[in-house]
Amino acid sequence: RLTSTVKQQHAARAALGLPLDAMPVVFCPGAEYGPAKRWPIHHYAALAKKVGAGGTAPTPVWIVGSGKDREVGDAIALQSAGAALNLCGRTSLEQAIDLIGGASCVISNDSGLMHVAAALDRPLVALYGSSSPTYTPPLSRHATILSLHLDCSPCFKRDCPLGHLRCLTDLTPEHVFTAMPH
């Protein structure tokens, strides 16, 4: 278990120029292991548009990750037409923990930040492609695991050996949106 106090969350947000009272959905699109663990950029962007389209007070979407995830975060922000704010590489690990700690929901690939969200007991939708929740599940009662359980997955490969990555591309933004707490 991890803890993140409201005071820590406000300090992280203030340091990054983010609104203190927002209840963002946080995306964690990184996956250090390789592309076969990364939900597609265009799916994250479509989900950001759907989440951010909420009436008079749209829900903010913040993208969190390391400097290595900056390019992916930029692409999501661009393809989402500004519905998502890329913070990849702009935060320390402690700030990332505090941003996740104040999230209304976290959408994450099977990654370290997925486990951070689980340890903070935040509502979480964990996306599995080439890996298996049998071996690396998010340890939280607030986690929803999404995996298509295709015949070819989990393959545990860094890149899709079949060249189609259906385990993640066929997992649509609508699937994820439906799995989110509303």
Protein backbone atom coordinates (compact mmCIF):
# COMPACT_ATOMS: atom_id res chain seq x y z
CA ARG A 1 0.00 0.00 0.00
CA LEU A 2 0.99 3.57 -0.72
CA THR A 3 -0.47 6.73 0.70
CA SER A 4 -0.92 10.15 -0.82
CA THR A 5 -2.47 12.88 1.27
CA VAL A 6 -4.60 15.72 -0.06
CA LYS A 7 -1.81 18.08 1.04
CA GLN A 8 0.73 16.12 -1.07
CA GLN A 9 -1.68 16.02 -4.01
CA HIS A 10 -2.23 19.78 -3.83
CA ALA A 11 1.51 20.43 -3.62
CA ALA A 12 2.15 18.31 -6.73
CA ARG A 13 -0.66 20.02 -8.62
CA ALA A 14 0.47 23.50 -7.56
CA ALA A 15 4.04 22.78 -8.66
CA LEU A 16 2.73 21.70 -12.08
CA GLY A 17 0.17 24.52 -12.44
CA LEU A 18 -2.79 22.11 -12.31
CA PRO A 19 -6.18 22.87 -10.75
CA LEU A 20 -6.38 21.81 -7.12
CA ASP A 21 -10.04 20.82 -7.23
CA ALA A 22 -10.02 18.69 -10.42
CA MET A 23 -11.03 15.01 -10.36
CA PRO A 24 -9.05 13.84 -13.38
CA VAL A 25 -8.92 10.55 -15.16
CA VAL A 26 -5.23 9.66 -15.32
CA PHE A 27 -3.80 7.72 -18.25
CA CYS A 28 -0.58 5.73 -17.81
CA PRO A 29 0.25 4.74 -21.42
CA GLY A 30 3.84 3.62 -20.86
CA ALA A 31 5.08 0.07 -20.79
CA GLU A 32 8.81 -0.27 -20.45
CA TYR A 33 8.78 -3.91 -21.54
CA GLY A 34 7.70 -3.17 -25.09
CA PRO A 35 4.99 -2.36 -27.64
CA ALA A 36 3.05 -5.59 -27.04
CA LYS A 37 2.06 -4.21 -23.62
CA ARG A 38 0.94 -0.79 -24.92
CA TRP A 39 -2.69 -0.05 -25.70
CA PRO A 40 -2.71 1.89 -29.00
CA ILE A 41 -2.24 5.65 -28.98
CA HIS A 42 -5.38 6.20 -31.07
CA HIS A 43 -7.43 4.22 -28.53
CA TYR A 44 -6.14 6.38 -25.65
CA ALA A 45 -6.92 9.50 -27.73
CA ALA A 46 -10.46 8.32 -28.53
CA LEU A 47 -11.05 7.53 -24.85
CA ALA A 48 -9.74 10.98 -23.85
CA LYS A 49 -12.23 12.60 -26.21
CA LYS A 50 -15.06 10.48 -24.79
CA VAL A 51 -14.08 11.21 -21.15
CA GLY A 52 -13.50 14.90 -21.84
CA ALA A 53 -16.82 15.37 -23.65
CA GLY A 54 -18.81 15.53 -20.42
CA GLY A 55 -21.27 18.40 -20.73
CA THR A 56 -20.63 21.75 -19.05
CA ALA A 57 -17.77 20.51 -16.85
CA PRO A 58 -15.66 18.06 -18.87
CA THR A 59 -13.50 15.64 -16.92
CA PRO A 60 -9.81 16.48 -17.28
CA VAL A 61 -7.54 13.74 -18.59
CA TRP A 62 -3.92 13.84 -17.46
CA ILE A 63 -1.27 11.61 -19.03
CA VAL A 64 1.44 10.52 -16.59
CA GLY A 65 4.68 8.71 -17.29
CA SER A 66 8.43 9.03 -17.49
CA GLY A 67 10.44 11.05 -19.98
CA LYS A 68 10.55 7.92 -22.17
CA ASP A 69 6.76 8.18 -22.48
CA ARG A 70 6.78 11.86 -23.55
CA GLU A 71 6.46 11.06 -27.28
CA VAL A 72 3.52 8.71 -26.70
CA GLY A 73 1.89 11.29 -24.41
CA ASP A 74 2.37 14.02 -27.02
CA ALA A 75 0.75 11.83 -29.67
CA ILE A 76 -2.23 11.06 -27.41
CA ALA A 77 -2.68 14.76 -26.56
CA LEU A 78 -2.46 15.74 -30.24
CA GLN A 79 -4.83 13.01 -31.49
CA SER A 80 -7.30 13.80 -28.70
CA ALA A 81 -7.53 17.40 -29.96
CA GLY A 82 -6.47 18.73 -26.58
CA ALA A 83 -8.81 16.57 -24.47
CA ALA A 84 -5.74 15.18 -22.68
CA LEU A 85 -2.83 16.99 -21.05
CA ASN A 86 0.57 15.33 -21.40
CA LEU A 87 2.57 15.41 -18.17
CA CYS A 88 4.99 12.60 -19.15
CA GLY A 89 8.51 13.52 -18.13
CA ARG A 90 7.35 16.68 -16.30
CA THR A 91 6.85 15.04 -12.91
CA SER A 92 9.03 13.38 -10.35
CA LEU A 93 7.98 9.89 -9.31
CA GLU A 94 6.58 11.36 -6.08
CA GLN A 95 4.49 13.87 -8.04
CA ALA A 96 3.24 11.12 -10.37
CA ILE A 97 2.18 9.13 -7.30
CA ASP A 98 0.32 12.16 -5.94
CA LEU A 99 -1.39 12.86 -9.29
CA ILE A 100 -2.53 9.24 -9.44
CA GLY A 101 -3.57 9.46 -5.78
CA GLY A 102 -6.04 12.24 -6.63
CA ALA A 103 -7.48 10.59 -9.74
CA SER A 104 -11.13 9.66 -10.10
CA CYS A 105 -9.96 6.74 -12.25
CA VAL A 106 -6.70 5.45 -13.73
CA ILE A 107 -6.41 3.76 -17.12
CA SER A 108 -3.14 1.89 -17.43
CA ASN A 109 -1.24 -0.72 -19.36
CA ASP A 110 0.35 -3.49 -17.28
CA SER A 111 3.15 -1.30 -15.93
CA GLY A 112 4.77 0.04 -12.80
CA LEU A 113 2.32 2.94 -12.60
CA MET A 114 -0.57 0.45 -12.81
CA HIS A 115 0.79 -1.12 -9.63
CA VAL A 116 1.14 2.36 -8.07
CA ALA A 117 -2.55 3.04 -8.79
CA ALA A 118 -3.45 -0.33 -7.26
CA ALA A 119 -1.29 0.35 -4.19
CA LEU A 120 -3.07 3.71 -3.78
CA ASP A 121 -6.39 1.84 -4.08
CA ARG A 122 -7.64 4.16 -6.85
CA PRO A 123 -10.35 3.01 -9.25
CA LEU A 124 -8.32 1.39 -12.00
CA VAL A 125 -8.87 -0.18 -15.40
CA ALA A 126 -5.83 -2.35 -16.13
CA LEU A 127 -5.23 -3.28 -19.77
CA TYR A 128 -3.53 -6.58 -20.58
CA GLY A 129 -2.23 -7.74 -23.96
CA SER A 130 0.93 -9.80 -24.13
CA SER A 131 1.17 -10.20 -20.36
CA SER A 132 -1.08 -12.02 -17.93
CA PRO A 133 -3.01 -10.78 -14.91
CA THR A 134 -2.47 -14.27 -13.50
CA TYR A 135 1.18 -13.36 -12.89
CA THR A 136 1.14 -9.58 -12.45
CA PRO A 137 -2.34 -8.53 -11.28
CA PRO A 138 -3.11 -5.15 -9.78
CA LEU A 139 -3.57 -5.91 -6.09
CA SER A 140 -6.63 -3.80 -5.40
CA ARG A 141 -10.31 -4.44 -4.92
CA HIS A 142 -10.92 -1.30 -7.05
CA ALA A 143 -9.19 -2.70 -10.14
CA THR A 144 -10.99 -3.92 -13.21
CA ILE A 145 -8.84 -6.10 -15.43
CA LEU A 146 -9.50 -6.05 -19.17
CA SER A 147 -8.00 -8.79 -21.33
CA LEU A 148 -9.47 -10.35 -24.45
CA HIS A 149 -7.98 -13.78 -23.67
CA LEU A 150 -7.25 -14.50 -27.32
CA ASP A 151 -5.73 -17.83 -28.29
CA CYS A 152 -2.42 -16.07 -28.95
CA SER A 153 -2.27 -14.21 -25.63
CA PRO A 154 -0.62 -13.99 -23.33
CA CYS A 155 2.48 -14.51 -25.45
CA PHE A 156 4.84 -12.65 -23.08
CA LYS A 157 6.67 -11.10 -26.06
CA ARG A 158 7.91 -7.50 -26.36
CA ASP A 159 6.54 -7.28 -29.91
CA CYS A 160 3.56 -9.15 -31.36
CA PRO A 161 5.02 -12.29 -32.98
CA LEU A 162 2.00 -12.44 -35.31
CA GLY A 163 2.24 -8.79 -36.33
CA HIS A 164 -1.36 -7.85 -35.54
CA LEU A 165 -1.46 -6.94 -31.81
CA ARG A 166 -5.17 -7.87 -31.74
CA CYS A 167 -4.96 -8.50 -27.98
CA LEU A 168 -4.84 -4.71 -27.56
CA THR A 169 -6.17 -3.24 -30.82
CA ASP A 170 -9.43 -5.22 -30.49
CA LEU A 171 -9.82 -3.91 -26.92
CA THR A 172 -11.79 -0.82 -27.91
CA PRO A 173 -12.16 2.54 -26.16
CA GLU A 174 -15.84 1.64 -25.69
CA HIS A 175 -14.82 -1.51 -23.74
CA VAL A 176 -12.63 0.61 -21.48
CA PHE A 177 -15.16 3.41 -21.07
CA THR A 178 -17.81 0.89 -20.05
CA ALA A 179 -15.44 -0.62 -17.47
CA MET A 180 -14.74 2.78 -15.86
CA PRO A 181 -16.67 3.79 -12.73
CA HIS A 182 -19.43 6.25 -13.65
